[in-house]
Coordinates of C-alpha atoms and ligand atoms in Angstrom, one line a residue:
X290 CA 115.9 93.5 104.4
X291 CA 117.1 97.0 104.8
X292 CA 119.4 97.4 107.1
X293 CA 118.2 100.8 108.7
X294 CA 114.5 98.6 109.7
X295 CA 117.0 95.8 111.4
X296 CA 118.8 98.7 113.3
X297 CA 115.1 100.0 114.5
X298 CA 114.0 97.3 115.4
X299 CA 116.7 95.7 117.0
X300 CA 116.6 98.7 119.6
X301 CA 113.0 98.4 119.6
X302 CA 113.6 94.8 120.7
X303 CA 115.7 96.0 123.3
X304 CA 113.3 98.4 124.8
X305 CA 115.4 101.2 123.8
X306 CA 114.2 104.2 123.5
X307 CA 114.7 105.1 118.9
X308 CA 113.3 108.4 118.0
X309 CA 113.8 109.6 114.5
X310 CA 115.5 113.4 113.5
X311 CA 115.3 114.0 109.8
X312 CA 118.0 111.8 108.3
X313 CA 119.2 110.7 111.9
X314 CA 118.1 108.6 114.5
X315 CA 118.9 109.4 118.5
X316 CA 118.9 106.1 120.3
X317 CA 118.9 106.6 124.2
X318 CA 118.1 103.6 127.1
X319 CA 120.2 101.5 125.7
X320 CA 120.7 98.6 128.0
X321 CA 124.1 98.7 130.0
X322 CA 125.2 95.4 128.4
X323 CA 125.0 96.5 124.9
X324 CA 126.7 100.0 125.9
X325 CA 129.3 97.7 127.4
X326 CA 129.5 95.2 124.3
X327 CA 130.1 98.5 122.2
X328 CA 132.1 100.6 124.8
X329 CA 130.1 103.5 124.5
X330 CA 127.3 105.3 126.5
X331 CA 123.6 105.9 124.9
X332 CA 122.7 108.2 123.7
X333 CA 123.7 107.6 119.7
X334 CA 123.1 109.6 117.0
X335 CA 122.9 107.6 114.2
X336 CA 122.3 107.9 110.6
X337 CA 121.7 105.4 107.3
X338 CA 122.7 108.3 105.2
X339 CA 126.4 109.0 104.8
X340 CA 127.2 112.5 105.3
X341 CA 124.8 113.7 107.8
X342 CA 126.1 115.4 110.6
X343 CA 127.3 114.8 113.6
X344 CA 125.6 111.4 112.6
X345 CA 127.5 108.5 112.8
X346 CA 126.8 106.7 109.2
X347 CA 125.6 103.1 109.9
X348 CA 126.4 100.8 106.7
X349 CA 127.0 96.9 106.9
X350 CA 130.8 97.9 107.0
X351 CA 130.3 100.0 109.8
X352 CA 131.5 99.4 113.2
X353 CA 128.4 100.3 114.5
X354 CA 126.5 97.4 112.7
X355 CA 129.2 94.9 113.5
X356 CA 128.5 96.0 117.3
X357 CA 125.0 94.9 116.8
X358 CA 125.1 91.7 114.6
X359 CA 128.0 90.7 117.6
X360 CA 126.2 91.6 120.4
X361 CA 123.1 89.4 118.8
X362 CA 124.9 86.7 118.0
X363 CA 126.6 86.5 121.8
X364 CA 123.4 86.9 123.2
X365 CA 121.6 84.7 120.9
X366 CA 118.4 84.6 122.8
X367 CA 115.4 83.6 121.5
X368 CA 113.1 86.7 121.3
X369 CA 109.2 86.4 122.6
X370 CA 107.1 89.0 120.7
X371 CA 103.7 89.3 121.0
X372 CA 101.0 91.1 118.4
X373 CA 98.4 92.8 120.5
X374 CA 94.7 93.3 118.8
X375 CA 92.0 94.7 119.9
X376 CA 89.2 93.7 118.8
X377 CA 85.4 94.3 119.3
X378 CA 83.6 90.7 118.7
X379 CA 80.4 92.6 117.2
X380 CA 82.5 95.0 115.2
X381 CA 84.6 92.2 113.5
X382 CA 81.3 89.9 112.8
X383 CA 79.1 93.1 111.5
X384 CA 82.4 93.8 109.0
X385 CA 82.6 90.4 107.6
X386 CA 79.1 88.5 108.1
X387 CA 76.0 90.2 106.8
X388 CA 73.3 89.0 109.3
X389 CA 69.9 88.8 107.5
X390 CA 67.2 87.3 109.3
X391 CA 68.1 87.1 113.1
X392 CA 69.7 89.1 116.0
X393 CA 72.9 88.6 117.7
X394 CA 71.7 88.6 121.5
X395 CA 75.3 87.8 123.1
X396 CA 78.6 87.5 122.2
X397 CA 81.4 85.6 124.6
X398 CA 85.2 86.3 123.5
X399 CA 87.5 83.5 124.3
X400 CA 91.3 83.2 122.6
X401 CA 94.1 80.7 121.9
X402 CA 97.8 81.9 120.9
X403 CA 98.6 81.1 117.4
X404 CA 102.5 81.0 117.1
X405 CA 105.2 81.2 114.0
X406 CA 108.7 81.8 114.6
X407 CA 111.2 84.3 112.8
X408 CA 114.6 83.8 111.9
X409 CA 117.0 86.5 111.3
X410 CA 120.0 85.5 109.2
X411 CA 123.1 87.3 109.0
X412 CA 125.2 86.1 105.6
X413 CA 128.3 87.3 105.3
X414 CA 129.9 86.7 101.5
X415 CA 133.5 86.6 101.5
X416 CA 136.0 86.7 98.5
X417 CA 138.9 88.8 97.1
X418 CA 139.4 91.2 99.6
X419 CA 135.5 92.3 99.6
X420 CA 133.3 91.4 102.2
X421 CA 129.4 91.8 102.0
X422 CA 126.6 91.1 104.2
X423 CA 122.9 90.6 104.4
X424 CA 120.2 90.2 106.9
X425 CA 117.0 88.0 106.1
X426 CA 114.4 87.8 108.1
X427 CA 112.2 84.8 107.0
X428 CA 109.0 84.2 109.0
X429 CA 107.4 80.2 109.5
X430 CA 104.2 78.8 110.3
X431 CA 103.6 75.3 110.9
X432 CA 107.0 74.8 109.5
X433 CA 105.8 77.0 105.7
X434 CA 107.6 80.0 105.0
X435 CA 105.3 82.9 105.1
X436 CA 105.7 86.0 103.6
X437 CA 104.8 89.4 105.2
X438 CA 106.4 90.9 108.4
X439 CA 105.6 92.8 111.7
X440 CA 105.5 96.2 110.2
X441 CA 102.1 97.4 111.1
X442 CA 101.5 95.7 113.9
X443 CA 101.8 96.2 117.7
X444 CA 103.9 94.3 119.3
X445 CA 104.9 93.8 122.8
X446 CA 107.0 91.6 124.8
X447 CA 105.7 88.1 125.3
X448 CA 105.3 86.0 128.3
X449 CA 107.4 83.0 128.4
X450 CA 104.7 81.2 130.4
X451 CA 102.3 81.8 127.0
X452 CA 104.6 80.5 124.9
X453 CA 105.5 76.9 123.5
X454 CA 108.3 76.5 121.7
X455 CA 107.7 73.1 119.9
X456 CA 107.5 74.5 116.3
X457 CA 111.2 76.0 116.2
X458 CA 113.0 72.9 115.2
X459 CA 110.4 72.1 112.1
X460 CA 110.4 75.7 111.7
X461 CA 114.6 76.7 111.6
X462 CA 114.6 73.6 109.3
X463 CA 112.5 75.7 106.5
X464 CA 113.8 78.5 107.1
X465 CA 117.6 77.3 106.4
X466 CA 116.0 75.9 103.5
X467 CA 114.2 79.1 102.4
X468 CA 117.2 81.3 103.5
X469 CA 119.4 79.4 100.6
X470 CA 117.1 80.2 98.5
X471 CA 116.9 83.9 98.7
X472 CA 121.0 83.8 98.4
X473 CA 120.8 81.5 95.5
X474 CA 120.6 84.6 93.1
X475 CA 123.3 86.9 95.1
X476 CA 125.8 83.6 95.4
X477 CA 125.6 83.2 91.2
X478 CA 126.4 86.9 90.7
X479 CA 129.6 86.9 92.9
X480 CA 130.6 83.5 91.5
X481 CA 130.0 84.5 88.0
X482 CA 131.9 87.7 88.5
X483 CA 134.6 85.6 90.2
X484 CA 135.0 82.9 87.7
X485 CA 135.3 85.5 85.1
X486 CA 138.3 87.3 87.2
X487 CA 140.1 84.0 87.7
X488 CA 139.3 82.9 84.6
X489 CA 141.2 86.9 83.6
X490 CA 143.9 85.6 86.1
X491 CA 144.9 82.2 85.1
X492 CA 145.5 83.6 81.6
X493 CA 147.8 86.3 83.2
X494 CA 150.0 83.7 84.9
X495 CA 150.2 81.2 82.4
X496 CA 151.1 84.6 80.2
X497 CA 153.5 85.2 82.6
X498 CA 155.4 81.8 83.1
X499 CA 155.2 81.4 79.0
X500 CA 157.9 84.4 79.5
X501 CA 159.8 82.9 81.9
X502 CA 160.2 79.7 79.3
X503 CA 160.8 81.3 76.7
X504 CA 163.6 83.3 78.5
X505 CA 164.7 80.0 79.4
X506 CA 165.6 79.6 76.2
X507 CA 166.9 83.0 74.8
X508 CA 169.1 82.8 77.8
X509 CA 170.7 79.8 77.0
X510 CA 171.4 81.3 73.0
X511 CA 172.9 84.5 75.1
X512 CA 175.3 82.0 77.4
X513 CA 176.2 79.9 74.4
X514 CA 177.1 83.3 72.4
X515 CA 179.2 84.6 75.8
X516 CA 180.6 81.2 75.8
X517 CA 182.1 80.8 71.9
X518 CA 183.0 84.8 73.0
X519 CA 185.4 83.8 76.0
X520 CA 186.8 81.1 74.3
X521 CA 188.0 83.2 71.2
X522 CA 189.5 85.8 73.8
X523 CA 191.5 82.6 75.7
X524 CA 193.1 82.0 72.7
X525 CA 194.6 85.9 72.6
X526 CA 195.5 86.4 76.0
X527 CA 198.1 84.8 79.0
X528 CA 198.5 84.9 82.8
X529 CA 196.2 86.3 85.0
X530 CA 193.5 87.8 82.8
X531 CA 193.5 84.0 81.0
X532 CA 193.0 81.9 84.5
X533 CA 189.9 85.1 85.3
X534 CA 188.6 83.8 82.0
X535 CA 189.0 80.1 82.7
X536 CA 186.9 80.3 85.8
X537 CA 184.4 82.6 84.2
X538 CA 183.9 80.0 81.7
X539 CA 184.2 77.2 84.1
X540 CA 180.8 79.3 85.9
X541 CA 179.2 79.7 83.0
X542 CA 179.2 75.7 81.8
X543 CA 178.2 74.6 84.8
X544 CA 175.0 77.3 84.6
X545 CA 174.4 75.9 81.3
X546 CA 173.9 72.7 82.5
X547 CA 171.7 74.0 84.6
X548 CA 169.5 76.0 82.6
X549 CA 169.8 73.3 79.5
X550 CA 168.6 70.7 82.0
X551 CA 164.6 69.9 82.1
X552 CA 164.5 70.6 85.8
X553 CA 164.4 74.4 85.5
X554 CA 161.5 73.9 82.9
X555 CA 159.8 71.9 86.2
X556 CA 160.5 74.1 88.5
X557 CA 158.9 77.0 86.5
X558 CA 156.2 74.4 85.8
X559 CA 155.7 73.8 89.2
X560 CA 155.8 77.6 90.7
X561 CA 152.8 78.5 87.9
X562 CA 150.9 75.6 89.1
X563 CA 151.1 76.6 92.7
X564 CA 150.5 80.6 91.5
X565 CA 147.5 78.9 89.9
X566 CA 146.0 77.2 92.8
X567 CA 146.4 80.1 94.6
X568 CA 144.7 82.1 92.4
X569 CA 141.6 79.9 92.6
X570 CA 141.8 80.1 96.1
X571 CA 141.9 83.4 96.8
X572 CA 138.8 83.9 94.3
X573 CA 136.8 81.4 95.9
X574 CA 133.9 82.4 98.0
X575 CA 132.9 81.5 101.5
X576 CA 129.4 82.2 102.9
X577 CA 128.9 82.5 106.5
X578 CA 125.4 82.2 108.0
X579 CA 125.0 83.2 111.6
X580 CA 121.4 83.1 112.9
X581 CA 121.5 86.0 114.8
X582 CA 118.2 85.9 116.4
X583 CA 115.1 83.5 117.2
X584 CA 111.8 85.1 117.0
X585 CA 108.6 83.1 118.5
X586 CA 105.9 85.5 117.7
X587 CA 102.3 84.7 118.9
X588 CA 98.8 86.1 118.4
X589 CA 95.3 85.5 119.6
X590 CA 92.8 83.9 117.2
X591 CA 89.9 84.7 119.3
X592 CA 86.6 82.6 119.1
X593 CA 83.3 84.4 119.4
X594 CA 80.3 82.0 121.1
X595 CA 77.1 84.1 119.7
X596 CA 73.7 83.5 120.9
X597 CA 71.3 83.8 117.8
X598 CA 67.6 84.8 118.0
X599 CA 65.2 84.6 115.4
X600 CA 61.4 84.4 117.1
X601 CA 61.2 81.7 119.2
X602 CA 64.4 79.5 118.2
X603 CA 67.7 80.5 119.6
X604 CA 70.8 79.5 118.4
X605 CA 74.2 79.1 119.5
X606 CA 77.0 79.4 117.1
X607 CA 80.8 79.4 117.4
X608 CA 83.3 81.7 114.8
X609 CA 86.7 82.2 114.6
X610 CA 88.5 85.1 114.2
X611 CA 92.2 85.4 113.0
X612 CA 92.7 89.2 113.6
X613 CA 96.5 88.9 111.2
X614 CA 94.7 87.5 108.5
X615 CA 91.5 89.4 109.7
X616 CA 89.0 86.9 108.4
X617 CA 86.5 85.2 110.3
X618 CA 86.2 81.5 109.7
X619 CA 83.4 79.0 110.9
X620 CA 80.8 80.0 109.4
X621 CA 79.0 77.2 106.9
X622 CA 75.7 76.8 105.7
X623 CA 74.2 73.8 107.4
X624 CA 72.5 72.6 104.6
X625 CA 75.0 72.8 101.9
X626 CA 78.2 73.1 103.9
X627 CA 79.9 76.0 102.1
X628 CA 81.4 78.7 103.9
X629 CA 79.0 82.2 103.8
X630 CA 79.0 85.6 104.6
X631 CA 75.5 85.5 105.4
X632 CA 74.0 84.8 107.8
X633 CA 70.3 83.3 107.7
X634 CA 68.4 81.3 110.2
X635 CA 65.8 78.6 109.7
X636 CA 63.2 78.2 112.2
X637 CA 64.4 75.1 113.8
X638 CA 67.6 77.2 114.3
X639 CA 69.7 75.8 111.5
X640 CA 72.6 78.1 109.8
X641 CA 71.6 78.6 106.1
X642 CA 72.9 80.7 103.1
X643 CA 71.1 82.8 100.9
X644 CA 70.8 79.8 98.5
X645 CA 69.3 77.6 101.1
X646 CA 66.8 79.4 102.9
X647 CA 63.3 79.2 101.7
X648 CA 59.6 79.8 103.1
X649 CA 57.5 77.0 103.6
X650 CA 54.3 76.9 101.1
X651 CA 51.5 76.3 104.0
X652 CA 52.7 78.0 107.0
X653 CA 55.4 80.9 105.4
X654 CA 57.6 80.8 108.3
X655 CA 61.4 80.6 106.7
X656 CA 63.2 76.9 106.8
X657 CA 66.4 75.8 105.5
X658 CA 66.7 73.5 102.2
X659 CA 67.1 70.2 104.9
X660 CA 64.0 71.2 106.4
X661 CA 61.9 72.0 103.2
X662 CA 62.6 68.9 102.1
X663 CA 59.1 67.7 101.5
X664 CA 56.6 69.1 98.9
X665 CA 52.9 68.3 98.0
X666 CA 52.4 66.3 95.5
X667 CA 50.1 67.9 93.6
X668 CA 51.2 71.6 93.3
X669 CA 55.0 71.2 94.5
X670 CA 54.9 73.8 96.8
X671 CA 57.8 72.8 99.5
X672 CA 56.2 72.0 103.0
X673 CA 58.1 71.9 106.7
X674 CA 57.9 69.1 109.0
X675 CA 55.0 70.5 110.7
X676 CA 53.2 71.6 107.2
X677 CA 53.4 68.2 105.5
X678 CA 50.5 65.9 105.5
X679 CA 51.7 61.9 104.5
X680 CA 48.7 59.9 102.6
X681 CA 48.5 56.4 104.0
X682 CA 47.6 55.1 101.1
X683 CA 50.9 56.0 98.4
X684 CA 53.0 57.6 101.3
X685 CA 53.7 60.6 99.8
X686 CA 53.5 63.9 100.7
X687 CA 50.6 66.6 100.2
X688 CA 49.6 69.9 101.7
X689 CA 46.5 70.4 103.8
X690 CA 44.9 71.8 100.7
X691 CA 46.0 68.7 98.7
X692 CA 44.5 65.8 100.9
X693 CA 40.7 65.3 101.2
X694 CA 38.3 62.3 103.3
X695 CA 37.6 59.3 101.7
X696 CA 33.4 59.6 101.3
X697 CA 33.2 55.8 101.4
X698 CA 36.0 55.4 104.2
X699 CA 35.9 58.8 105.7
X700 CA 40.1 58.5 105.6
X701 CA 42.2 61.5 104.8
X702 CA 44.0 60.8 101.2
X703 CA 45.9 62.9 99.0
X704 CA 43.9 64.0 95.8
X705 CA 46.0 61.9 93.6
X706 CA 44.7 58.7 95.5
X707 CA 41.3 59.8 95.0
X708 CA 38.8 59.5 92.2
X709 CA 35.5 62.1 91.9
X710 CA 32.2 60.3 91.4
X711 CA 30.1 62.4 88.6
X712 CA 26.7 61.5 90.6
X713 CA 27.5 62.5 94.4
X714 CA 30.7 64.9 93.4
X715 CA 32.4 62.8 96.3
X716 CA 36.0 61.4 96.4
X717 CA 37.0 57.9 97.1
X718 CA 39.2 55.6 96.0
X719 CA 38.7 53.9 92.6
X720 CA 38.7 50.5 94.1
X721 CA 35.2 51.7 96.0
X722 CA 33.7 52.2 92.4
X723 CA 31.4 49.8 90.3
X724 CA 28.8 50.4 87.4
X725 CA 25.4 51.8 88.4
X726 CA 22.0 51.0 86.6
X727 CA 23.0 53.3 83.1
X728 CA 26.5 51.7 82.6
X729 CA 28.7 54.9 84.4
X730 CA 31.3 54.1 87.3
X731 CA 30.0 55.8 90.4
X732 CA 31.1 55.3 94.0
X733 CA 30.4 53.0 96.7
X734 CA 27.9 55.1 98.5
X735 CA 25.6 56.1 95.0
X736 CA 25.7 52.2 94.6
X737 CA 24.2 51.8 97.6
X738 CA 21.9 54.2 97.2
X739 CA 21.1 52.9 93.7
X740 CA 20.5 49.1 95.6
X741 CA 18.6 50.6 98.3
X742 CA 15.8 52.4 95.6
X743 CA 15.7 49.1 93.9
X744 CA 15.2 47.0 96.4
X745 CA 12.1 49.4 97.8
X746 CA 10.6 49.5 94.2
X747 CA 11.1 45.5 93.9
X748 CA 8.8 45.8 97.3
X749 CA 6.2 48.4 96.7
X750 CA 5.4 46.0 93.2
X751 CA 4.1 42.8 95.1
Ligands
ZN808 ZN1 73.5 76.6 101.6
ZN809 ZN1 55.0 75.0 107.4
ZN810 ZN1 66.3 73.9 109.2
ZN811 ZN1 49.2 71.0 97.5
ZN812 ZN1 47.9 59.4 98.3
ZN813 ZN1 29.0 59.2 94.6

């Protein structure tokens, strides 16, 4: 994160009072601690730009920032934010939902806190004699890193007594996790870079104590050479300047011995080894991580209890609102349980998408797909509860239109249970047919009729 929106809102946190001036800032109502923690009075001009004046320029280096990061790491609180919304139930539902057949009559607003925690990081990478440092601020909900921040929003000191701080453990643990993860890339760049300086290094002092050895060893020609030299000039002089010449010598043998010996070679072994090690230490890198403050941010996701009208049915329905996310949730079709956007409703009150909602065939009035379920079986048209006519006889289902009496059994039956007699046009059942006089099938009743005649005309002969 920039550093300039940590400094804001750090004051911001504070209560401070942060007002911008072209490339400055003036902070003022500073709280007397942090005056105290810095050992100067409010108000500071400050500025992210170098070189603006009368500014005091506020890098990562900068005293100024180290004042902060300290003062946030001393007080380590955990910070309560809240993000305020205000939101109009009716507003929010016309902007999402797209009410079709019904009226909203009342709305009820009720809320619960929804909470995530943010974590702000303070890495400091140290190696050579550099020393760099970065802020992350990673946000967590339900223990998953989410991305996004609090730019945007308005937000105002929680309430401790609205807060529950159960999530921070699960929470820290991803963000530690996630926080590793956004250093990974800075961590390989300074080790590269400082592998390939040691790397430069180590060949430098091995260069160097290569020298030394092989100045072992020229030195001991140049003593042997000064040696053979003294002894010559021993032979051509006496007295005094001879004995100045013995011990000469004598200092020079017993330095040969040194030199010659393999413990000089160790020792020069040795002393590149240990230049060495340094050398690897001093380009090794350390990483400090101070978590320098403890967001729990909370919000309201609000739940709107709507009364639905729609003739005579009312409805009532429950939806949720998540004003961050701005996306109201709760809303599924009751027939096919996918969430809509539209809002339909059946006249026994169910919730229905556009897909589901359907007129019944007899009576028109609108019904979802699970109350349309039936159809006549004759012309298919869908029927509601009310609509649907069952046939005692095959126990299907047929409109009004579609079911007819019985003329031997005066019983209502579907068409398709029924036959038509070609002598009365009546319907009955094909098991109430038999042959008449001239061979056709007719029903019941024309055979009767048919019996009756006969019978009269079997009379009026005698
Ligand atoms: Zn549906
Ligand atoms: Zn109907
Ligand atoms: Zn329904
Ligand atoms: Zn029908
Ligand atoms: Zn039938
Ligand atoms: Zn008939």
């Amino acid at each position: 994160m920039e550093i300039e929106r940590f400094v804001v809102e750090f004051f911001e946190s504070l209560n401070a009072q942060i007002t911008r001036e072209g490339d400055s800032y003036i902070v003022s109502n500073v709280p007397v601690d942090f005056e105290k923690y810095i050992g100067r009075k409010c108000p500071y001009k400050i500025s992210f730009k170098p070189g603006v004046e009368f500014a005091e320029y506020v890098s990562k280096d900068s005293h100024f920032f180290s004042a902060i990061t300290g003062y946030l790491k001393e007080s380590a609180k955990t910070t309560l934010l809240k993000i305020d919304f205000e939101v109009e139930p009716l507003k929010e539902i016309r902007k999402s939902i797209d009410i079709k057949n019904c009226k909203i009559s009342n709305v009820l607003k009720k809320h619960k806190n929804c909470f995530f925690s943010r974590f702000t990081f303070l890495t400091t990478f140290r190696f050579l004699n550099e020393s760099q440092s970065v802020v992350n601020e990673i946000y967590v909900h339900n223990g998953r890193v989410v991305s996004g921040d609090l730019k945007g929003y308005r937000v105002v000191e929680g309430k401790s007594s609205e807060v529950s701080a159960d999530h921070l453990e699960k929470d820290y643990h991803a963000a530690r996790d996630k926080l590793r993860e956004l250093l990974e890339p800075k961590v390989s760049e300074i080790k590269e870079k400082l592998e390939k300086k040691l790397e430069r290094e180590i060949t430098r002092i091995k260069e160097h104590y290569k020298t030394q050895l092989l100045e072992l060893g020229g030195d001991l020609n140049a003593r042997l050479e000064k040696i053979k030299e003294l002894e010559i000039k021993l032979h051509k002089v006496e007295g005094e300047e001879a004995e100045k010449i013995r011990g000469k010598l004598e200092r020079l043998r017993k330095g040969l011995v040194k030199i010659g010996s393999d413990v000089s070679k160790e020792r020069i072994l040795k002393e590149q080894e240990f230049t060495i090690r340094d050398a690897v230490h001093k380009h090794s890198l350390n990483i400090d991580n101070d978590l320098i403050n403890t967001a729990v941010i909370y919000y309201p996701v609000f739940l709107f209890n709507l009364l639905l009208r729609k003739d005579e049915s009312v409805r009532s329905l429950e939806l949720s609102y998540d004003p961050l996310l701005e996306r109201i949730d709760g809303l599924l079709c009751e027939s096919c349980g996918r969430e809509t956007n539209r809002l339909n409703l059946c006249a026994l009150g169910h919730v229905s998408c556009d897909n589901c909602i359907g007129h019944c065939g007899e009576c028109s009035k609108e019904f979802c797909s699970s109350c349309l379920r039936k159809s006549c079986n004759s012309c298919g048209k869908p029927l509601c509860q009310r609509c649907a006519v069952t046939c005692q006889r095959c126990r299907s289902t047929a409109c009004q239109n579609h079911m007819r009496t019985d003329c031997t059994t005066g019983e209502e039956r579907c068409v398709r249970c029924l036959r038509a007699c070609l002598r009365c046009h009546g319907l009955s059942e094909p098991k109430y047919f038999g042959e008449s006089l001239d061979g056709s099938k007719v029903c019941q009743k024309c055979l009767a009729k048919e019996r009756g005649r006969k019978i009269v005309k079997e009379i009026f002969k005698d």
